[in-house]
Amino acid sequence: MAGKKGVAVALQAEINTEEEWLKLLEREGLVVVDVYSEWCGPCVGMVGNLKKLKLEIGSDYLHLAIAKSDGIEVLKRFRNKSEPTWMFIAGGSMVNLMFGANAPRLMKLIAQELEKETKVLAGQRERVAIPFSELTQEEKNRMEEIKRKEDAEKEKEARELADALEDLKIRNLTRFAKLLLDKTVMVYFPHMIDENNTCSAAFKMLAQYDQVSMAVHDQMEVQITPEQIPEMFFDCEIKLSENFKEALVAKPCLASLLMFHGAPPSDSTSPPPLYLGMVEEKLASFVYGVMSHTEPPVAHTVAENFQETREDGELWPGLWTPLTYLSKASAVKVLFPHTLVTLDFKEEELPPPRYCMIFDASRANEINDVIQEYNEDILKVGFFDSMDGAVAKSVAKNMKQLERLGAEKIKQMKMVMALAKRTSDPLLAFSQLTPLYISPDTKIGSKECDMFFPPPNIFEDEDDEEGDEDLEVG
């Protein structure tokens, strides 16, 4: 919108200082002011419409002006903004305000406000003034709309984060469950343990575990906290009353980690293969009669034998075992946390905000020097046949694999990098290498990185091919 004003000089008074502004307020009639910031200039594109309207109306009560907000205090809220702003002034006060370059709307509003002010000057109506320091209704509406959009965006981001955390939790529990294929848990609740710290139910069950080819691998008393209850019964349909929950955290429960010792079939020397959910199904079917925490339990089952009716009539389960591998994995983390260390299990974390950067694969050796310098900030590096993450196919994960493609094919390939946003130094360093593409922001970049580097399938065995490390570029 900046540029030579030309006709705007004759048509619109130029207001740059407080003194000029105060003189403008003294004018009789309606003053329509184009409020602008110096860096972008007034709305020159509207001059033709204003000139035409001025000629058509021919009223001495219509005045046009352009005011630079940078040097006028009452206009400070309009500084550093590029959107056209039209202020209507009468009797030294603001009477209306409009934003945007909608010419028909502006012309109509000028005609309406001029008619109102003409009647005011004729004593036919009262002027409705708005203090310069007060937000107009349009400004309030715009601010409310901006806030609504910001709140909606925050809610969306919160949902996306919650979904991402839930997906990560499922992913970690599934990975952990794959290390527990031959194990599950049995929990005896605190009210099953007598004053002598003895659990008769646990002793009775010792011999019965043989029926499902299981034995106690580890056993310990565990004090459950209120915060751990949702984790212990994750992915579990069991309904626990508030009274039961209070009793659960009042005293320790007895937890048994059971191991499956499946005998090989008669026609084989090898035990049956284990799979996710197998041991949970075996023990749960034995305990509950069905794969469900039904209430009341199925007749003549372990669950029914050890349930207890309280004085208030509530039915309390005496023991519990998970039905799913997710539920089991979560319970083991609560009841036997040392297992995480024993199995050397490390949970994946949400990746940090990141940028996606793309270079020609032929420059890999050159880029590698900078990669080595900022290795901790490089989350992923790979080579693809396209810059479009939606269709790109991985052709190599490291330099050795890339070199096998041959020089001619390498010229057609792209080197894609996921760069964490921790400090600005790595981004600046790689930007100086003139990449083919860099994400405009981390929100877009994170999504692009996920397209090129999706998490591996947790239900498939990890690729142990030598030299397949994503970050091994040099």
Short mmCIF file of C-alpha atoms in Angstrom, two decimals:
data_model
loop_
_atom_site.label_atom_id
_atom_site.label_comp_id
_atom_site.label_asym_id
_atom_site.label_seq_id
_atom_site.Cartn_x
_atom_site.Cartn_y
_atom_site.Cartn_z
CA MET A 1 0.00 0.00 0.00
CA ALA A 2 2.99 2.30 0.20
CA GLY A 3 3.91 4.49 -2.72
CA LYS A 4 3.51 7.94 -4.17
CA LYS A 5 0.32 9.53 -3.01
CA GLY A 6 -0.38 11.56 -6.15
CA VAL A 7 -4.05 12.52 -6.08
CA ALA A 8 -4.24 11.52 -2.41
CA VAL A 9 -2.41 14.75 -1.49
CA ALA A 10 -5.17 16.99 -2.85
CA LEU A 11 -8.03 14.75 -1.82
CA GLN A 12 -6.92 13.77 1.68
CA ALA A 13 -5.25 15.94 4.31
CA GLU A 14 -1.98 14.45 5.57
CA ILE A 15 -1.79 14.19 9.37
CA ASN A 16 1.58 13.27 10.87
CA THR A 17 1.83 15.05 14.23
CA GLU A 18 -0.20 15.60 17.39
CA GLU A 19 -0.68 19.26 16.47
CA GLU A 20 -2.06 18.39 13.02
CA TRP A 21 -4.31 15.77 14.59
CA LEU A 22 -5.82 18.25 17.06
CA LYS A 23 -6.53 20.71 14.24
CA LEU A 24 -8.22 17.92 12.27
CA LEU A 25 -10.57 17.25 15.19
CA GLU A 26 -11.80 20.85 15.02
CA ARG A 27 -13.29 20.42 11.56
CA GLU A 28 -17.06 20.63 11.30
CA GLY A 29 -18.84 17.70 9.74
CA LEU A 30 -17.67 14.11 9.17
CA VAL A 31 -13.96 13.38 8.90
CA VAL A 32 -13.02 10.01 7.37
CA VAL A 33 -9.44 9.16 8.30
CA ASP A 34 -7.30 6.44 6.73
CA VAL A 35 -5.13 5.41 9.71
CA TYR A 36 -1.86 3.76 8.66
CA SER A 37 1.62 2.82 9.83
CA GLU A 38 4.64 4.37 8.18
CA TRP A 39 6.10 1.03 7.11
CA CYS A 40 3.13 0.15 4.90
CA GLY A 41 1.58 3.51 3.97
CA PRO A 42 -2.08 4.52 3.44
CA CYS A 43 -4.60 2.62 1.32
CA VAL A 44 -3.85 4.18 -2.08
CA GLY A 45 -6.13 1.68 -3.80
CA MET A 46 -9.19 3.31 -2.23
CA VAL A 47 -8.41 6.85 -3.45
CA GLY A 48 -10.38 6.51 -6.68
CA ASN A 49 -13.52 5.40 -4.81
CA LEU A 50 -13.17 8.22 -2.29
CA LYS A 51 -12.72 10.82 -5.01
CA LYS A 52 -15.79 9.58 -6.86
CA LEU A 53 -17.89 9.60 -3.68
CA LYS A 54 -16.68 13.09 -2.76
CA LEU A 55 -17.74 14.40 -6.17
CA GLU A 56 -21.11 12.65 -6.04
CA ILE A 57 -22.00 13.88 -2.57
CA GLY A 58 -20.52 17.35 -3.01
CA SER A 59 -20.95 18.12 0.68
CA ASP A 60 -18.76 20.60 2.54
CA TYR A 61 -19.36 18.49 5.66
CA LEU A 62 -17.32 15.53 4.32
CA HIS A 63 -13.57 15.69 4.94
CA LEU A 64 -10.97 13.06 4.04
CA ALA A 65 -7.58 12.57 5.66
CA ILE A 66 -4.73 10.12 6.08
CA ALA A 67 -3.12 9.90 9.53
CA LYS A 68 0.21 8.25 10.32
CA SER A 69 -0.32 6.43 13.62
CA ASP A 70 3.41 6.35 14.45
CA GLY A 71 3.42 9.93 15.77
CA ILE A 72 -0.11 10.25 17.22
CA GLU A 73 -0.74 8.89 20.72
CA VAL A 74 -4.47 8.12 20.45
CA LEU A 75 -3.74 6.00 17.36
CA LYS A 76 -1.02 3.86 18.96
CA ARG A 77 -3.16 0.71 18.98
CA PHE A 78 -3.16 0.82 15.17
CA ARG A 79 0.61 0.94 14.83
CA ASN A 80 2.54 -1.83 13.05
CA LYS A 81 -0.58 -3.09 11.31
CA SER A 82 -1.03 -3.36 7.56
CA GLU A 83 -4.80 -3.76 7.36
CA PRO A 84 -6.62 -0.61 6.15
CA THR A 85 -8.26 1.17 9.08
CA TRP A 86 -10.96 3.80 8.56
CA MET A 87 -11.84 6.07 11.48
CA PHE A 88 -14.96 8.24 11.37
CA ILE A 89 -14.72 11.45 13.41
CA ALA A 90 -17.38 14.06 14.17
CA GLY A 91 -17.44 16.83 16.75
CA GLY A 92 -13.89 15.99 17.80
CA SER A 93 -14.81 12.41 18.72
CA MET A 94 -14.78 9.04 17.05
CA VAL A 95 -18.23 7.85 15.94
CA ASN A 96 -17.35 4.68 14.02
CA LEU A 97 -14.49 2.49 12.83
CA MET A 98 -14.08 0.10 9.93
CA PHE A 99 -11.34 -2.33 8.91
CA GLY A 100 -10.45 -3.64 5.48
CA ALA A 101 -10.57 -2.58 1.83
CA ASN A 102 -14.20 -3.44 1.08
CA ALA A 103 -15.00 -0.42 -1.12
CA PRO A 104 -18.81 -0.85 -1.34
CA ARG A 105 -19.07 -1.25 2.42
CA LEU A 106 -16.86 1.78 3.08
CA MET A 107 -18.78 4.00 0.64
CA LYS A 108 -22.08 2.93 2.21
CA LEU A 109 -20.78 3.56 5.72
CA ILE A 110 -19.48 7.02 4.77
CA ALA A 111 -22.88 7.95 3.35
CA GLN A 112 -24.66 6.70 6.48
CA GLU A 113 -22.35 8.48 8.92
CA LEU A 114 -22.50 11.70 6.87
CA GLU A 115 -26.29 11.60 6.97
CA LYS A 116 -26.21 11.13 10.75
CA GLU A 117 -23.79 14.02 11.27
CA THR A 118 -25.79 16.30 8.97
CA LYS A 119 -28.85 15.67 11.15
CA VAL A 120 -26.77 16.30 14.29
CA LEU A 121 -25.63 19.66 12.93
CA ALA A 122 -29.25 20.46 12.07
CA GLY A 123 -30.30 19.65 15.64
CA GLN A 124 -32.39 16.66 14.55
CA ARG A 125 -30.51 13.98 16.53
CA GLU A 126 -27.83 13.45 19.17
CA ARG A 127 -24.31 12.42 18.26
CA VAL A 128 -23.19 9.05 19.68
CA ALA A 129 -19.49 9.50 20.39
CA ILE A 130 -16.91 6.83 21.20
CA PRO A 131 -13.82 7.81 23.24
CA PHE A 132 -10.61 7.30 21.26
CA SER A 133 -9.30 5.08 24.06
CA GLU A 134 -12.35 2.80 23.93
CA LEU A 135 -12.58 -0.20 21.64
CA THR A 136 -15.37 -0.05 19.10
CA GLN A 137 -17.84 -2.88 18.76
CA GLU A 138 -16.10 -4.06 15.60
CA GLU A 139 -12.79 -4.17 17.42
CA LYS A 140 -14.38 -6.11 20.27
CA ASN A 141 -15.95 -8.53 17.80
CA ARG A 142 -12.61 -8.98 16.05
CA MET A 143 -10.81 -9.55 19.34
CA GLU A 144 -13.44 -12.07 20.40
CA GLU A 145 -13.07 -13.84 17.07
CA ILE A 146 -9.29 -13.86 17.40
CA LYS A 147 -9.58 -15.22 20.95
CA ARG A 148 -12.10 -17.83 19.78
CA LYS A 149 -9.72 -18.98 17.06
CA GLU A 150 -6.77 -18.99 19.47
CA ASP A 151 -8.75 -20.99 22.03
CA ALA A 152 -9.90 -23.40 19.34
CA GLU A 153 -6.31 -23.81 18.16
CA LYS A 154 -5.12 -24.40 21.74
CA GLU A 155 -7.86 -27.00 22.25
CA LYS A 156 -6.89 -28.67 18.98
CA GLU A 157 -3.23 -28.71 19.98
CA ALA A 158 -4.16 -30.07 23.42
CA ARG A 159 -6.20 -32.86 21.80
CA GLU A 160 -3.39 -33.64 19.38
CA LEU A 161 -0.90 -33.76 22.26
CA ALA A 162 -3.22 -35.99 24.32
CA ASP A 163 -3.69 -38.29 21.33
CA ALA A 164 0.05 -38.38 20.70
CA LEU A 165 0.74 -39.19 24.36
CA GLU A 166 -1.93 -41.91 24.33
CA ASP A 167 -0.48 -43.40 21.14
CA LEU A 168 2.99 -43.27 22.68
CA LYS A 169 1.72 -44.96 25.82
CA ILE A 170 0.11 -47.77 23.80
CA ARG A 171 3.28 -48.10 21.77
CA ASN A 172 5.50 -48.36 24.87
CA LEU A 173 3.17 -50.79 26.61
CA THR A 174 3.06 -52.97 23.50
CA ARG A 175 6.85 -52.95 23.24
CA PHE A 176 7.10 -53.87 26.92
CA ALA A 177 4.46 -56.59 26.56
CA LYS A 178 6.54 -58.19 23.78
CA LEU A 179 9.24 -58.73 26.42
CA LEU A 180 6.68 -60.34 28.75
CA LEU A 181 5.17 -62.89 26.36
CA ASP A 182 5.57 -65.72 28.89
CA LYS A 183 4.55 -63.73 31.97
CA THR A 184 1.43 -62.28 33.55
CA VAL A 185 0.34 -61.14 37.01
CA MET A 186 -2.07 -62.13 39.75
CA VAL A 187 -2.98 -59.61 42.43
CA TYR A 188 -4.47 -60.49 45.82
CA PHE A 189 -6.18 -57.44 47.26
CA PRO A 190 -5.42 -56.15 50.81
CA HIS A 191 -8.62 -57.51 52.40
CA MET A 192 -7.43 -61.04 51.46
CA ILE A 193 -4.38 -60.68 53.71
CA ASP A 194 -5.02 -61.40 57.43
CA GLU A 195 -3.56 -59.78 60.51
CA ASN A 196 -0.69 -62.28 60.47
CA ASN A 197 0.27 -60.99 57.03
CA THR A 198 -0.82 -64.28 55.50
CA CYS A 199 -2.79 -64.65 52.26
CA SER A 200 -4.51 -68.04 52.25
CA ALA A 201 -5.85 -67.43 48.74
CA ALA A 202 -2.30 -67.12 47.39
CA PHE A 203 -1.33 -70.43 49.02
CA LYS A 204 -4.39 -72.18 47.61
CA MET A 205 -3.63 -70.88 44.13
CA LEU A 206 -0.03 -72.15 44.14
CA ALA A 207 -1.08 -75.68 43.26
CA GLN A 208 -3.75 -74.55 40.81
CA TYR A 209 -1.33 -72.65 38.57
CA ASP A 210 -0.17 -76.02 37.24
CA GLN A 211 -3.52 -76.35 35.48
CA VAL A 212 -2.52 -73.52 33.15
CA SER A 213 1.18 -74.51 32.98
CA MET A 214 2.27 -71.54 35.08
CA ALA A 215 4.35 -70.99 38.20
CA VAL A 216 5.24 -68.06 40.43
CA HIS A 217 8.32 -66.33 39.05
CA ASP A 218 8.36 -63.43 41.52
CA GLN A 219 6.13 -62.31 44.37
CA MET A 220 6.08 -59.27 46.61
CA GLU A 221 3.88 -57.02 48.73
CA VAL A 222 3.13 -53.74 46.99
CA GLN A 223 1.62 -50.58 48.43
CA ILE A 224 -0.60 -49.01 45.77
CA THR A 225 -1.07 -45.23 45.77
CA PRO A 226 -4.23 -43.46 44.57
CA GLU A 227 -2.27 -42.09 41.60
CA GLN A 228 -1.27 -45.62 40.55
CA ILE A 229 -4.80 -47.04 40.40
CA PRO A 230 -5.52 -45.83 36.84
CA GLU A 231 -2.17 -47.23 35.67
CA MET A 232 -2.59 -50.55 37.44
CA PHE A 233 -6.03 -51.07 35.89
CA PHE A 234 -5.25 -49.53 32.49
CA ASP A 235 -7.24 -50.99 29.59
CA CYS A 236 -9.36 -52.81 32.14
CA GLU A 237 -13.16 -52.88 32.31
CA ILE A 238 -13.37 -53.81 35.99
CA LYS A 239 -15.55 -51.48 38.07
CA LEU A 240 -14.16 -50.55 41.48
CA SER A 241 -16.27 -48.79 44.10
CA GLU A 242 -14.89 -45.86 46.06
CA ASN A 243 -14.92 -47.97 49.23
CA PHE A 244 -12.88 -50.63 47.46
CA LYS A 245 -10.37 -48.05 46.20
CA GLU A 246 -9.94 -46.68 49.73
CA ALA A 247 -9.23 -50.18 51.02
CA LEU A 248 -6.86 -50.86 48.11
CA VAL A 249 -4.57 -47.98 49.08
CA ALA A 250 -4.91 -48.45 52.84
CA LYS A 251 -2.71 -51.57 53.04
CA PRO A 252 -0.34 -53.45 50.73
CA CYS A 253 -1.61 -56.05 48.29
CA LEU A 254 0.20 -59.25 47.30
CA ALA A 255 1.35 -59.42 43.69
CA SER A 256 2.55 -62.56 41.92
CA LEU A 257 4.46 -62.48 38.65
CA LEU A 258 3.66 -65.76 36.91
CA MET A 259 5.66 -67.47 34.17
CA PHE A 260 4.22 -69.82 31.56
CA HIS A 261 5.96 -73.19 31.15
CA GLY A 262 4.14 -74.65 28.21
CA ALA A 263 4.81 -78.30 27.51
CA PRO A 264 5.42 -79.19 23.85
CA PRO A 265 2.60 -80.96 21.99
CA SER A 266 2.81 -84.75 21.80
CA ASP A 267 3.95 -84.60 18.18
CA SER A 268 6.65 -81.96 18.77
CA THR A 269 9.75 -81.40 20.83
CA SER A 270 9.30 -77.62 20.91
CA PRO A 271 6.91 -75.68 23.15
CA PRO A 272 4.07 -73.82 21.44
CA PRO A 273 5.00 -70.36 20.13
CA LEU A 274 4.12 -67.44 22.35
CA TYR A 275 2.18 -64.44 21.11
CA LEU A 276 0.78 -61.23 22.57
CA GLY A 277 -2.16 -61.93 24.84
CA MET A 278 -1.72 -65.70 25.04
CA VAL A 279 -0.76 -66.08 28.72
CA GLU A 280 -3.31 -63.44 29.74
CA GLU A 281 -6.05 -65.37 27.97
CA LYS A 282 -5.01 -68.67 29.58
CA LEU A 283 -4.95 -67.34 33.14
CA ALA A 284 -7.98 -65.06 32.79
CA SER A 285 -10.12 -67.84 31.31
CA PHE A 286 -9.09 -70.07 34.21
CA VAL A 287 -9.81 -67.40 36.85
CA TYR A 288 -12.99 -65.86 35.43
CA GLY A 289 -14.37 -68.61 33.23
CA VAL A 290 -14.67 -66.06 30.43
CA MET A 291 -12.48 -63.27 29.07
CA SER A 292 -14.32 -60.66 31.11
CA HIS A 293 -14.33 -59.12 34.58
CA THR A 294 -18.03 -59.90 34.95
CA GLU A 295 -20.02 -58.84 38.00
CA PRO A 296 -21.00 -61.13 39.61
CA PRO A 297 -18.33 -63.60 38.49
CA VAL A 298 -19.18 -66.80 36.62
CA ALA A 299 -20.31 -69.57 38.98
CA HIS A 300 -17.77 -72.15 40.16
CA THR A 301 -14.76 -70.14 39.09
CA VAL A 302 -11.69 -69.00 40.99
CA ALA A 303 -13.02 -65.43 40.94
CA GLU A 304 -16.31 -66.51 42.52
CA ASN A 305 -14.59 -68.63 45.17
CA PHE A 306 -12.54 -65.69 46.42
CA GLN A 307 -15.05 -62.87 46.13
CA GLU A 308 -16.33 -61.34 49.38
CA THR A 309 -19.65 -59.76 50.32
CA ARG A 310 -19.15 -56.77 52.62
CA GLU A 311 -21.45 -55.65 55.40
CA ASP A 312 -22.98 -53.00 53.16
CA GLY A 313 -23.76 -55.62 50.52
CA GLU A 314 -20.94 -54.69 48.13
CA LEU A 315 -19.24 -57.54 46.31
CA TRP A 316 -15.47 -57.19 46.47
CA PRO A 317 -13.18 -59.24 44.21
CA GLY A 318 -10.51 -61.11 46.13
CA LEU A 319 -8.05 -61.27 43.30
CA TRP A 320 -7.44 -59.87 39.85
CA THR A 321 -5.53 -60.73 36.70
CA PRO A 322 -5.41 -58.65 33.51
CA LEU A 323 -7.25 -59.67 30.35
CA THR A 324 -5.06 -57.92 27.77
CA TYR A 325 -1.36 -57.54 27.13
CA LEU A 326 -1.68 -53.74 27.48
CA SER A 327 -3.32 -54.11 30.88
CA LYS A 328 -0.66 -56.61 31.94
CA ALA A 329 2.24 -54.44 30.82
CA SER A 330 0.85 -51.43 32.68
CA ALA A 331 0.25 -53.49 35.83
CA VAL A 332 3.76 -54.96 35.75
CA LYS A 333 5.21 -51.43 35.58
CA VAL A 334 3.33 -50.58 38.79
CA LEU A 335 3.79 -53.86 40.66
CA PHE A 336 7.25 -54.96 39.50
CA PRO A 337 9.05 -51.80 38.33
CA HIS A 338 12.45 -53.51 38.64
CA THR A 339 11.43 -55.63 35.63
CA LEU A 340 11.98 -52.58 33.42
CA VAL A 341 15.63 -52.56 34.49
CA THR A 342 16.02 -56.33 34.33
CA LEU A 343 14.75 -56.41 30.75
CA ASP A 344 16.72 -53.25 29.85
CA PHE A 345 13.52 -51.63 28.64
CA LYS A 346 13.67 -47.95 27.76
CA GLU A 347 10.50 -46.06 26.97
CA GLU A 348 10.31 -44.01 23.83
CA GLU A 349 9.63 -40.31 24.32
CA LEU A 350 7.75 -37.81 22.22
CA PRO A 351 10.19 -36.28 19.75
CA PRO A 352 10.91 -32.57 20.25
CA PRO A 353 9.60 -29.90 17.84
CA ARG A 354 11.57 -30.31 14.65
CA TYR A 355 12.26 -29.01 11.18
CA CYS A 356 12.45 -31.03 7.99
CA MET A 357 15.41 -30.16 5.77
CA ILE A 358 16.09 -31.57 2.31
CA PHE A 359 19.30 -31.55 0.27
CA ASP A 360 20.46 -33.20 -2.92
CA ALA A 361 21.79 -36.63 -1.96
CA SER A 362 24.91 -35.95 -4.03
CA ARG A 363 25.94 -33.43 -1.34
CA ALA A 364 25.79 -35.99 1.49
CA ASN A 365 29.53 -35.95 2.23
CA GLU A 366 29.52 -32.15 2.39
CA ILE A 367 26.46 -32.06 4.67
CA ASN A 368 27.93 -34.80 6.86
CA ASP A 369 30.63 -32.47 8.21
CA VAL A 370 27.97 -30.23 9.75
CA ILE A 371 25.94 -33.23 10.90
CA GLN A 372 28.89 -34.45 12.95
CA GLU A 373 29.17 -31.03 14.61
CA TYR A 374 25.48 -30.96 15.61
CA ASN A 375 24.95 -34.70 15.97
CA GLU A 376 22.82 -34.39 19.12
CA ASP A 377 20.30 -32.21 17.29
CA ILE A 378 19.94 -34.55 14.30
CA LEU A 379 17.04 -36.89 15.03
CA LYS A 380 16.88 -38.71 11.70
CA VAL A 381 18.70 -38.78 8.38
CA GLY A 382 17.66 -40.78 5.35
CA PHE A 383 17.74 -40.87 1.58
CA PHE A 384 14.58 -40.86 -0.53
CA ASP A 385 13.50 -40.85 -4.16
CA SER A 386 11.29 -37.76 -3.78
CA MET A 387 10.92 -34.52 -1.84
CA ASP A 388 7.23 -35.26 -1.32
CA GLY A 389 6.88 -37.13 1.96
CA ALA A 390 3.47 -38.46 0.95
CA VAL A 391 4.93 -40.55 -1.88
CA ALA A 392 8.66 -40.69 -1.11
CA LYS A 393 10.25 -44.12 -0.77
CA SER A 394 13.33 -44.78 1.31
CA VAL A 395 16.31 -45.81 -0.82
CA ALA A 396 19.08 -45.76 1.80
CA LYS A 397 19.55 -45.22 5.52
CA ASN A 398 23.27 -44.48 5.50
CA MET A 399 26.16 -43.61 3.23
CA LYS A 400 27.14 -47.22 2.58
CA GLN A 401 23.69 -48.07 1.30
CA LEU A 402 23.56 -44.85 -0.73
CA GLU A 403 26.87 -45.55 -2.47
CA ARG A 404 25.55 -48.91 -3.66
CA LEU A 405 23.02 -47.07 -5.83
CA GLY A 406 25.71 -45.67 -8.10
CA ALA A 407 26.56 -42.10 -9.02
CA GLU A 408 23.82 -41.65 -11.63
CA LYS A 409 20.99 -42.73 -9.33
CA ILE A 410 22.38 -40.72 -6.42
CA LYS A 411 21.95 -37.56 -8.50
CA GLN A 412 18.19 -38.18 -8.52
CA MET A 413 17.88 -38.89 -4.78
CA LYS A 414 17.22 -36.54 -1.87
CA MET A 415 18.80 -36.39 1.56
CA VAL A 416 16.16 -35.71 4.22
CA MET A 417 16.97 -34.67 7.76
CA ALA A 418 14.87 -34.21 10.91
CA LEU A 419 16.45 -31.38 12.92
CA ALA A 420 15.39 -30.79 16.53
CA LYS A 421 14.63 -27.22 17.57
CA ARG A 422 16.64 -26.83 20.75
CA THR A 423 18.83 -23.88 19.86
CA SER A 424 19.05 -21.71 16.76
CA ASP A 425 22.69 -22.58 15.96
CA PRO A 426 22.08 -25.88 14.09
CA LEU A 427 19.25 -24.37 12.04
CA LEU A 428 21.42 -21.42 11.03
CA ALA A 429 24.36 -23.68 10.20
CA PHE A 430 22.34 -25.96 7.92
CA SER A 431 20.46 -23.04 6.38
CA GLN A 432 23.79 -21.63 5.17
CA LEU A 433 24.25 -24.82 3.14
CA THR A 434 21.32 -23.72 0.91
CA PRO A 435 18.97 -26.69 1.33
CA LEU A 436 16.38 -27.47 -1.32
CA TYR A 437 13.70 -27.15 1.34
CA ILE A 438 13.27 -26.24 4.99
CA SER A 439 10.02 -26.35 6.95
CA PRO A 440 8.48 -22.90 7.58
CA ASP A 441 7.87 -23.79 11.24
CA THR A 442 8.17 -26.72 13.64
CA LYS A 443 4.46 -27.54 13.54
CA ILE A 444 4.60 -28.22 9.81
CA GLY A 445 8.11 -29.63 10.14
CA SER A 446 7.08 -32.21 12.73
CA LYS A 447 4.32 -33.50 10.47
CA GLU A 448 6.68 -33.62 7.48
CA CYS A 449 9.28 -35.52 9.50
CA ASP A 450 6.65 -38.06 10.53
CA MET A 451 5.83 -38.62 6.87
CA PHE A 452 9.45 -39.36 5.98
CA PHE A 453 10.32 -41.13 9.24
CA PRO A 454 7.20 -42.83 10.65
CA PRO A 455 7.65 -44.90 13.83
CA PRO A 456 8.53 -48.54 13.07
CA ASN A 457 5.74 -51.09 13.27
CA ILE A 458 5.73 -52.36 16.86
CA PHE A 459 4.24 -55.67 15.75
CA GLU A 460 7.16 -56.42 13.44
CA ASP A 461 10.63 -57.51 14.48
CA GLU A 462 13.20 -54.76 14.44
CA ASP A 463 15.59 -54.67 11.50
CA ASP A 464 18.96 -55.81 12.78
CA GLU A 465 20.79 -55.36 9.48
CA GLU A 466 24.32 -54.17 10.14
CA GLY A 467 24.88 -50.53 9.37
CA ASP A 468 21.19 -49.63 9.33
CA GLU A 469 21.47 -46.85 11.87
CA ASP A 470 19.47 -43.87 10.60
CA LEU A 471 22.01 -41.38 11.89
CA GLU A 472 25.03 -43.15 10.45
CA VAL A 473 25.71 -40.76 7.61
CA GLY A 474 29.46 -40.79 7.64
#
